[in-house]
XYZ file of N, CA, C and O in Angstrom:
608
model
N -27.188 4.694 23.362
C -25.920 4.854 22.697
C -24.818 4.930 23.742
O -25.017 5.563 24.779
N -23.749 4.357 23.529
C -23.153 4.210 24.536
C -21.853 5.024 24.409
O -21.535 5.040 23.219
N -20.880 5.782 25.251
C -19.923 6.921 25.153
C -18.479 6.232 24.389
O -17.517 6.800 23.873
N -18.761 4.929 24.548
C -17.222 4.038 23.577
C -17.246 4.713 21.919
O -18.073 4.672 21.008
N -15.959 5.301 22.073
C -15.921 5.736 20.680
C -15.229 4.799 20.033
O -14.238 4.305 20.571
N -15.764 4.293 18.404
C -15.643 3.640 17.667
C -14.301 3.634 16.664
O -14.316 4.043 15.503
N -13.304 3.161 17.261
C -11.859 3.280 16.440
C -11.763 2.679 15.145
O -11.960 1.504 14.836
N -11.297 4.053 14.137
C -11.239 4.283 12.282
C -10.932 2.961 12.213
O -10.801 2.145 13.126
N -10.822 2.824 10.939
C -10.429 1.819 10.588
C -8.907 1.967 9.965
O -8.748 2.957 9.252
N -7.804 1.126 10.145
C -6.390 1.217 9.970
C -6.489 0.689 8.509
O -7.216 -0.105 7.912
N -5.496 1.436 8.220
C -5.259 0.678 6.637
C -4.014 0.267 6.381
O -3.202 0.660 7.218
N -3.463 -0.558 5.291
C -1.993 -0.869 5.420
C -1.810 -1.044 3.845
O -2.515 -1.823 3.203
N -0.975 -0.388 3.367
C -1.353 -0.634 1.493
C 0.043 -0.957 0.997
O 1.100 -0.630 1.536
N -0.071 -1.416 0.260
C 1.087 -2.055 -1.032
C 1.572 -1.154 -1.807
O 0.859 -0.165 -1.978
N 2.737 -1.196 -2.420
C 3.273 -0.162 -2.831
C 2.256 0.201 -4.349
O 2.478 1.235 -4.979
N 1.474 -0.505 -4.666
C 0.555 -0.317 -6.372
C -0.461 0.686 -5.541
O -0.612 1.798 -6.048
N -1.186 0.403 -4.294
C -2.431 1.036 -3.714
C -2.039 2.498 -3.323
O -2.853 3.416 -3.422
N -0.412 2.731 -2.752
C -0.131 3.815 -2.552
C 0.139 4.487 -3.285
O -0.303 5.628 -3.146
N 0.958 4.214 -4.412
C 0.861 5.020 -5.545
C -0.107 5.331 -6.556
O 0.138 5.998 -7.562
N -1.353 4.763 -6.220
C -2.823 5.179 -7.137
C -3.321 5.926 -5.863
O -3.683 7.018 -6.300
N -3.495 5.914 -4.740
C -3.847 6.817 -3.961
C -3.318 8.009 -3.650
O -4.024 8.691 -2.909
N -2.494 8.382 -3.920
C -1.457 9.788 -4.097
C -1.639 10.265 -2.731
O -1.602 9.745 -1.616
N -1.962 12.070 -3.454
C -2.135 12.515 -2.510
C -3.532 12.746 -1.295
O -3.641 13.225 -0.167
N -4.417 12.110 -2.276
C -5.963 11.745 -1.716
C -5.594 11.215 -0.157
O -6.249 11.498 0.846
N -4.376 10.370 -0.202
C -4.137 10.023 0.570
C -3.933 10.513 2.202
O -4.199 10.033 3.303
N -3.224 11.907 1.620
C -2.565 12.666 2.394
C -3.202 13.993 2.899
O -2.723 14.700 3.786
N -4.236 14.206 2.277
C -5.400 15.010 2.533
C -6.489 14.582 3.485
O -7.415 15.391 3.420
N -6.638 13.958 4.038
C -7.457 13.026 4.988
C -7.368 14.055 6.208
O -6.307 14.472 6.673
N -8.797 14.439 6.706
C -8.451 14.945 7.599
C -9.024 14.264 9.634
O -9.285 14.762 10.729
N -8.957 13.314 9.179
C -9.020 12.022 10.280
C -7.490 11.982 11.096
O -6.414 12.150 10.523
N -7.618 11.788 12.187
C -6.416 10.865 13.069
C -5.778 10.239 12.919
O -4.669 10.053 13.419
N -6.596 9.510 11.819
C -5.886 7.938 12.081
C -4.697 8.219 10.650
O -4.469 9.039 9.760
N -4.014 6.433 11.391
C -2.521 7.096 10.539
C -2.708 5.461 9.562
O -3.326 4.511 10.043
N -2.113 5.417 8.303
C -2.221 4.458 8.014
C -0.724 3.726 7.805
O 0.188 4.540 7.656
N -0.350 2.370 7.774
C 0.540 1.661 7.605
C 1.200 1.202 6.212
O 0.528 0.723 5.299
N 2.394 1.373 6.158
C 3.557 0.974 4.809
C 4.681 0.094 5.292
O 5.264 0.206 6.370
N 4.931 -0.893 4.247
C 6.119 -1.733 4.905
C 7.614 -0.827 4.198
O 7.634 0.172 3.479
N 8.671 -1.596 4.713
C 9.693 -0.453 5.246
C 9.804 -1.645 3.227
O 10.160 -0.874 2.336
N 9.653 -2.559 2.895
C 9.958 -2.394 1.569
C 8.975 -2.069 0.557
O 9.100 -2.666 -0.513
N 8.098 -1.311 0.665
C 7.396 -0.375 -0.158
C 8.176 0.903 -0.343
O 8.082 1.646 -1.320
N 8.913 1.066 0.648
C 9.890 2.691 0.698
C 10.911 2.081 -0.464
O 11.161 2.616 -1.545
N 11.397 0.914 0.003
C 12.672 0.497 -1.079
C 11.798 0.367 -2.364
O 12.079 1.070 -3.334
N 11.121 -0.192 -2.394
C 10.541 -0.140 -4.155
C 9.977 1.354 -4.387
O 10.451 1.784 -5.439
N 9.204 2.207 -3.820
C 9.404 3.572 -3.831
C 10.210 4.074 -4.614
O 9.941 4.476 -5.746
N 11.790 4.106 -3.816
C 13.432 4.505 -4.553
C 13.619 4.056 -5.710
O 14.062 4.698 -6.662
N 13.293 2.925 -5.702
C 13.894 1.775 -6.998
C 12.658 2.703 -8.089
O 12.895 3.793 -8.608
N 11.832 2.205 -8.176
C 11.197 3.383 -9.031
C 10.865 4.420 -9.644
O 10.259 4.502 -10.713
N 11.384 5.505 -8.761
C 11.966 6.513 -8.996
C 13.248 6.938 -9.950
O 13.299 7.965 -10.626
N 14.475 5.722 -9.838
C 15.277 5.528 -10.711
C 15.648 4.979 -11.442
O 16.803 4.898 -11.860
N 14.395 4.296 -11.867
C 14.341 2.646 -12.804
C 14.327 3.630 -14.177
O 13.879 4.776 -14.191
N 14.979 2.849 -15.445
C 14.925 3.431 -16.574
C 13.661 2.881 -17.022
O 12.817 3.672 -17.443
N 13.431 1.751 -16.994
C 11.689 0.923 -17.507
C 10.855 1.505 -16.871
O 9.784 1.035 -17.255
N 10.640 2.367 -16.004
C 9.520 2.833 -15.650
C 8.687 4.024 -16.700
O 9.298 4.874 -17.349
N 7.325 3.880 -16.695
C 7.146 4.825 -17.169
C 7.034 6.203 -16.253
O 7.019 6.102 -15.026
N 6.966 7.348 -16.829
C 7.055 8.877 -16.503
C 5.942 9.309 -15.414
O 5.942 10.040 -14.424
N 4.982 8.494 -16.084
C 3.723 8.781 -14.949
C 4.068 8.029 -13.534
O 3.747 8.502 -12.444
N 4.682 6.945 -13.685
C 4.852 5.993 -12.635
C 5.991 6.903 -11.721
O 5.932 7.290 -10.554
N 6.711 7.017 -12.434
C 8.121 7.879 -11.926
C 7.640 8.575 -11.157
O 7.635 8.491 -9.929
N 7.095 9.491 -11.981
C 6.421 11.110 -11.021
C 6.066 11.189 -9.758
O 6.422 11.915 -8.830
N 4.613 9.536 -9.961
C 3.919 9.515 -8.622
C 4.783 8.821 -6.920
O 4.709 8.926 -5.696
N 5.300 8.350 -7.655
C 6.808 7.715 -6.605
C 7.266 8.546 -6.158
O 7.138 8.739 -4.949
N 8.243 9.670 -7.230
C 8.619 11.068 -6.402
C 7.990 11.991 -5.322
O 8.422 12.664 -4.386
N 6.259 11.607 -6.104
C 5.516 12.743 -5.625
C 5.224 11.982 -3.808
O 5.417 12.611 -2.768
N 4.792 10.702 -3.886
C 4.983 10.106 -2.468
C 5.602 9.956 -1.695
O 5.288 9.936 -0.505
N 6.766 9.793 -2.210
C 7.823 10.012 -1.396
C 8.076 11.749 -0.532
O 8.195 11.853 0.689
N 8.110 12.892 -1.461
C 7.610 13.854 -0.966
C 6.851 13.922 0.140
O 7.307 14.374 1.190
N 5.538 13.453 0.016
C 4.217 13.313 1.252
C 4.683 12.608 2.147
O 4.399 12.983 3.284
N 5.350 11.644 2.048
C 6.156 10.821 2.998
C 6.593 11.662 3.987
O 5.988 12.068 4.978
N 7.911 11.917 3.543
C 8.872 13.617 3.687
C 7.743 14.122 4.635
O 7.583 13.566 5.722
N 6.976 15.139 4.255
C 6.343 16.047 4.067
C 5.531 15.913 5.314
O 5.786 16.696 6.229
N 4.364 14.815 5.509
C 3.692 14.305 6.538
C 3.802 13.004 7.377
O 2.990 12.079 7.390
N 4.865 13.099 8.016
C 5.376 11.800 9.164
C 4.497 11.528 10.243
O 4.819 10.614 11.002
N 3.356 12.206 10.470
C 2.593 11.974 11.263
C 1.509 11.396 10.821
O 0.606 11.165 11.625
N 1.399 11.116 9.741
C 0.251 10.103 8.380
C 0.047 9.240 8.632
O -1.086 8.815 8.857
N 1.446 8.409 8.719
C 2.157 6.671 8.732
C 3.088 6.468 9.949
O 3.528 7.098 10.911
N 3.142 5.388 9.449
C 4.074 4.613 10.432
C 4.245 3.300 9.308
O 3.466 2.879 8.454
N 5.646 2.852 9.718
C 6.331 2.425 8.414
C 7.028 1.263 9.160
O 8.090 1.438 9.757
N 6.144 -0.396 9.082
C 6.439 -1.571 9.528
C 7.905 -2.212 8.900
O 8.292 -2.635 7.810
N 8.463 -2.021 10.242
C 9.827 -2.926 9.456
C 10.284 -4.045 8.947
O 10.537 -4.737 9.934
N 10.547 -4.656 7.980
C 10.504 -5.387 7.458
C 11.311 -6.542 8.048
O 12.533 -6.434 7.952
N 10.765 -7.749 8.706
C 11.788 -8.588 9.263
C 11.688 -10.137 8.886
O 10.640 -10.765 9.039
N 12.638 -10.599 8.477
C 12.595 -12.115 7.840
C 11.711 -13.261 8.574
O 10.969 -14.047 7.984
N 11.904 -13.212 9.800
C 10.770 -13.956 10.701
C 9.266 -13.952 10.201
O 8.566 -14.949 10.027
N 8.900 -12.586 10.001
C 7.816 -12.261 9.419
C 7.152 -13.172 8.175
O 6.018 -13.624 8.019
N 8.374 -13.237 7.361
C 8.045 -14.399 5.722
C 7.582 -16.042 6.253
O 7.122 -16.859 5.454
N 7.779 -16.326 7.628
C 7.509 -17.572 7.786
C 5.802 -17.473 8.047
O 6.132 -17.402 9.231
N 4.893 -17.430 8.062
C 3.773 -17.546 8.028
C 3.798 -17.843 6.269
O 3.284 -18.881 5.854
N 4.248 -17.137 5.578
C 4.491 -17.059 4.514
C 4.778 -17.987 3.764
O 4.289 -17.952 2.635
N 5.373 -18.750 4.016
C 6.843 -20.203 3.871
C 5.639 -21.136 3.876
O 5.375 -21.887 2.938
N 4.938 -21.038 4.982
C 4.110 -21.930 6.070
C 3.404 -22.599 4.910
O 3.512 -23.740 4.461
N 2.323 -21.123 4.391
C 1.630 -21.789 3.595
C 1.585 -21.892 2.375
O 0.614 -21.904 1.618
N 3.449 -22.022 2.036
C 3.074 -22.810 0.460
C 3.349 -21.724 -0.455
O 3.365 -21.968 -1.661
N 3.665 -20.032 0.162
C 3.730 -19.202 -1.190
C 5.536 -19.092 -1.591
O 6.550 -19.648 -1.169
N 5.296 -18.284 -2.400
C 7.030 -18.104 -3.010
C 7.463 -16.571 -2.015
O 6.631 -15.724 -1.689
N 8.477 -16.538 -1.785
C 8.914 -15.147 -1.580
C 9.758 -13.997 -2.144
O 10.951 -14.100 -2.429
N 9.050 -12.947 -2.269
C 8.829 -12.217 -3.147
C 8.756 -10.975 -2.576
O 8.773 -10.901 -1.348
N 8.668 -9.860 -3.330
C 8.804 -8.174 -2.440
C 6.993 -8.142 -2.232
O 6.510 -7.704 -1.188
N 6.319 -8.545 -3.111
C 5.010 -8.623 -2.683
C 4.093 -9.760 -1.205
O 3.020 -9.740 -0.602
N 5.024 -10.385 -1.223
C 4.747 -11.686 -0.593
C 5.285 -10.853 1.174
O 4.573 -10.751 2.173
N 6.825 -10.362 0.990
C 7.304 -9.722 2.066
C 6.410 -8.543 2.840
O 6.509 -8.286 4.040
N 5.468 -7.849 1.846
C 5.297 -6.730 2.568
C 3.590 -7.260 2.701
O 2.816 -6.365 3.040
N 3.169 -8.222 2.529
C 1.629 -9.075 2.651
C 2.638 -9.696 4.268
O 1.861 -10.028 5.164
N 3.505 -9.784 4.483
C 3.929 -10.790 5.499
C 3.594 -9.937 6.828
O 2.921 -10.327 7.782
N 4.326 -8.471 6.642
C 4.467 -7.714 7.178
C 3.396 -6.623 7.696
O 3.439 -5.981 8.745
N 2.229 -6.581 6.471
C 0.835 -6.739 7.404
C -0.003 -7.992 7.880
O -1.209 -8.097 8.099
N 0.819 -8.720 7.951
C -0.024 -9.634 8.982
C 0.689 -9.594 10.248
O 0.032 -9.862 11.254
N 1.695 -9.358 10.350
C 2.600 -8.977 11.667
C 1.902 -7.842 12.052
O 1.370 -8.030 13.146
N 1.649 -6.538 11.511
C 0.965 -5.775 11.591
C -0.516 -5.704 12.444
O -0.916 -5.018 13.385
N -1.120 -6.799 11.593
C -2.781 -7.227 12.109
C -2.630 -7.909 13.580
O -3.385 -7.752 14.539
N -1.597 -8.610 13.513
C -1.488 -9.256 15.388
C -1.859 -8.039 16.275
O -2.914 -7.989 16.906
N -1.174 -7.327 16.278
C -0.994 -5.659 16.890
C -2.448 -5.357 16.527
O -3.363 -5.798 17.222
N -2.645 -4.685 15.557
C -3.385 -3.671 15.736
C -4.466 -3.940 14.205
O -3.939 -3.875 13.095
N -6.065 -4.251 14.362
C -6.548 -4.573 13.111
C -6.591 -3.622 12.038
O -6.853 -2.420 11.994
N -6.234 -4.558 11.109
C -6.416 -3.378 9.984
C -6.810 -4.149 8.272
O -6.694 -5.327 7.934
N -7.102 -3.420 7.778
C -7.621 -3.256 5.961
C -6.757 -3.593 5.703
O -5.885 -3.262 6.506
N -6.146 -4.633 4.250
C -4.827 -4.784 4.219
C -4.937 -4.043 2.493
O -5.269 -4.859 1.634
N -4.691 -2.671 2.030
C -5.213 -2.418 0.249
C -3.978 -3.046 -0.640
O -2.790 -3.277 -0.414
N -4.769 -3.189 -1.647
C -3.640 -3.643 -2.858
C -5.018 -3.517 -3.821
O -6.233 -3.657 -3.675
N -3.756 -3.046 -5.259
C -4.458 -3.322 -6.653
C -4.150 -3.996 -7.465
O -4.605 -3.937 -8.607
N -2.931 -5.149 -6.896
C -2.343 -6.525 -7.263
C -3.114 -7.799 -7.313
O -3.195 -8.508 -6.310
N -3.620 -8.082 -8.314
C -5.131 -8.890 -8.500
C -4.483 -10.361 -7.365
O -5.185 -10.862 -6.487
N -3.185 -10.766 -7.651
C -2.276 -11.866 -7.742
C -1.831 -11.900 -6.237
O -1.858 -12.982 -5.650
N -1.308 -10.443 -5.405
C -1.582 -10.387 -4.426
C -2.705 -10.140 -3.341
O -2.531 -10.288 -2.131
N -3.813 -9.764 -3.909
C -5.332 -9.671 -3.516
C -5.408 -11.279 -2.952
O -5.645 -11.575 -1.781
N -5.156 -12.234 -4.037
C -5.696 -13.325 -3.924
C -4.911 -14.296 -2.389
O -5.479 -14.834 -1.439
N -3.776 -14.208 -2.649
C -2.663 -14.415 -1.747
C -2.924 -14.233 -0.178
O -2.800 -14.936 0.825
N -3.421 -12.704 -0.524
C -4.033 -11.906 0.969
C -4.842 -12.672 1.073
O -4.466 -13.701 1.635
N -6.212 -12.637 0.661
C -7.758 -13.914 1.031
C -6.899 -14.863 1.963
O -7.207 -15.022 3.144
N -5.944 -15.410 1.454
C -5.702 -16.446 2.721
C -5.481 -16.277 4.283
O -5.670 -17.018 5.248
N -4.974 -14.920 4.113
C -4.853 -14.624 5.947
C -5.931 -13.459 6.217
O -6.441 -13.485 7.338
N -6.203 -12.793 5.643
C -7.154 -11.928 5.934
C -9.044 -11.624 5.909
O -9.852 -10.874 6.458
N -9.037 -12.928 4.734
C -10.117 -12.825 3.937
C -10.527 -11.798 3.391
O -10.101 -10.751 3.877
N -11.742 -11.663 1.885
C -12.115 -10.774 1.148
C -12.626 -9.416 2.372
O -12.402 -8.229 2.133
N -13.192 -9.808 3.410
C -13.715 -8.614 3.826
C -12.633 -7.739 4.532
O -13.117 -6.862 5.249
N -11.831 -7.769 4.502
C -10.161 -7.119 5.134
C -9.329 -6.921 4.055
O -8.126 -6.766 4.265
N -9.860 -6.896 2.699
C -8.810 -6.308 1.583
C -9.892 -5.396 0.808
O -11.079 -5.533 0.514
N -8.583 -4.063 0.553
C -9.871 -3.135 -0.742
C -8.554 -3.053 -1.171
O -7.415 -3.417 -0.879
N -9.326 -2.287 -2.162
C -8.627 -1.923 -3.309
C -8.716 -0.516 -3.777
O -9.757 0.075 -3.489
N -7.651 0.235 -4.563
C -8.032 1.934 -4.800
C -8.602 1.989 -6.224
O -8.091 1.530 -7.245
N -9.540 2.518 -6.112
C -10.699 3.085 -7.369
C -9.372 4.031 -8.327
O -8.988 5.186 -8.140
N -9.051 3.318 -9.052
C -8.703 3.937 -10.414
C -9.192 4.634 -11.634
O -9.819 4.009 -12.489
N -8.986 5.635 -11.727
C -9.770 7.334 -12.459
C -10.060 6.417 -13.831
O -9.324 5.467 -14.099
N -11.021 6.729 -14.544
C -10.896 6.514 -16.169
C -10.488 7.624 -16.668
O -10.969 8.743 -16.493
N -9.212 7.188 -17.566
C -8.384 8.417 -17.914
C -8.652 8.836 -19.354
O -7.843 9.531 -19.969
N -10.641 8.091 -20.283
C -10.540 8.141 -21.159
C -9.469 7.598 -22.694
O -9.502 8.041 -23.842
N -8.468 6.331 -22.000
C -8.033 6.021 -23.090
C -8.803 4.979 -23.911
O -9.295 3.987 -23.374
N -8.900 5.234 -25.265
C -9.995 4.321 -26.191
C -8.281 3.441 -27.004
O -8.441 2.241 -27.224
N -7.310 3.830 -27.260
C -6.617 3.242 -27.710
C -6.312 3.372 -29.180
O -5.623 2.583 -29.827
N -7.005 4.643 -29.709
C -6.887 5.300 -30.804
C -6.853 6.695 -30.900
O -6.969 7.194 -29.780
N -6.735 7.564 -31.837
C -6.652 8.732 -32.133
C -7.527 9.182 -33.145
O -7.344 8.602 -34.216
N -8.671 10.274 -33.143
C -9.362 10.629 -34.069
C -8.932 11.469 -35.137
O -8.371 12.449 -34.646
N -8.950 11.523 -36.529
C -7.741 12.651 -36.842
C -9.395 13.060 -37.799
O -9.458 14.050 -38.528
């Protein structure tokens, strides 16, 4: 066995993966820090004060943003730069706030390897092209028991 210690694995998530990962997120008691693009923070805000949002959605936005706040030594928060969308351009996709912050972990991955999460089926697929399936997860979503009726 040899004394090279084996560096975590980095993660970099989409604003859908961070907000189903809450605070699970933030409870981690590992080193390693994981990655957000600087427009996941802007859709963050926007969410928070969107009237179409629902309440649950609202909450968990607030509540991340908080942890954000709260633990700066978690993350590190890739800035979002237009150069970045040309890989993007390159091959053929549209640009988009999802498309921007997929751009921005691949700027990301040059640097430093990493997991890229999303629970965006549409951006999952998008990702496969620069990352492939084995460099994307996804966050395990609770069954919250809805059947879609009421027993009376």
């Amino acid at each position: 066995m040899s004394n090279m210690e084996v560096s975590p694995d980095k993660y970099f998530y989409d604003t859908s993966s961070l907000l189903l990962a809450g605070e699970k997120l933030f409870e981690q008691k590992n080193n390693s820090i994981f990655y957000i693009s600087s427009i996941t923070l802007k859709e963050l805000e926007f969410i928070k004060t969107s009237y179409n949002k629902e309440p649950d959605i609202k909450y968990s936005a607030r509540l991340i943003t908080r942890l954000l706040e709260q633990y700066p030594e978690k993350y590190q928060v890739i800035p979002h730069k237009v150069d970045n969308e040309e890989i993007i351009i390159a091959a053929g996709f549209a640009i988009n706030d999802d498309t921007r912050i997929l751009s921005d972990a691949i700027a990301c991955n040059e640097h430093d390897d990493i997991i890229f999460v999303t629970n965006d089926l549409s951006l999952k697929h998008i990702a496969n092209c620069f990352f492939g399936h084995k460099m994307i997860e996804r966050i395990s979503e609770e069954e919250d028991g809805y059947t879609g009726y009421v027993e009376v």
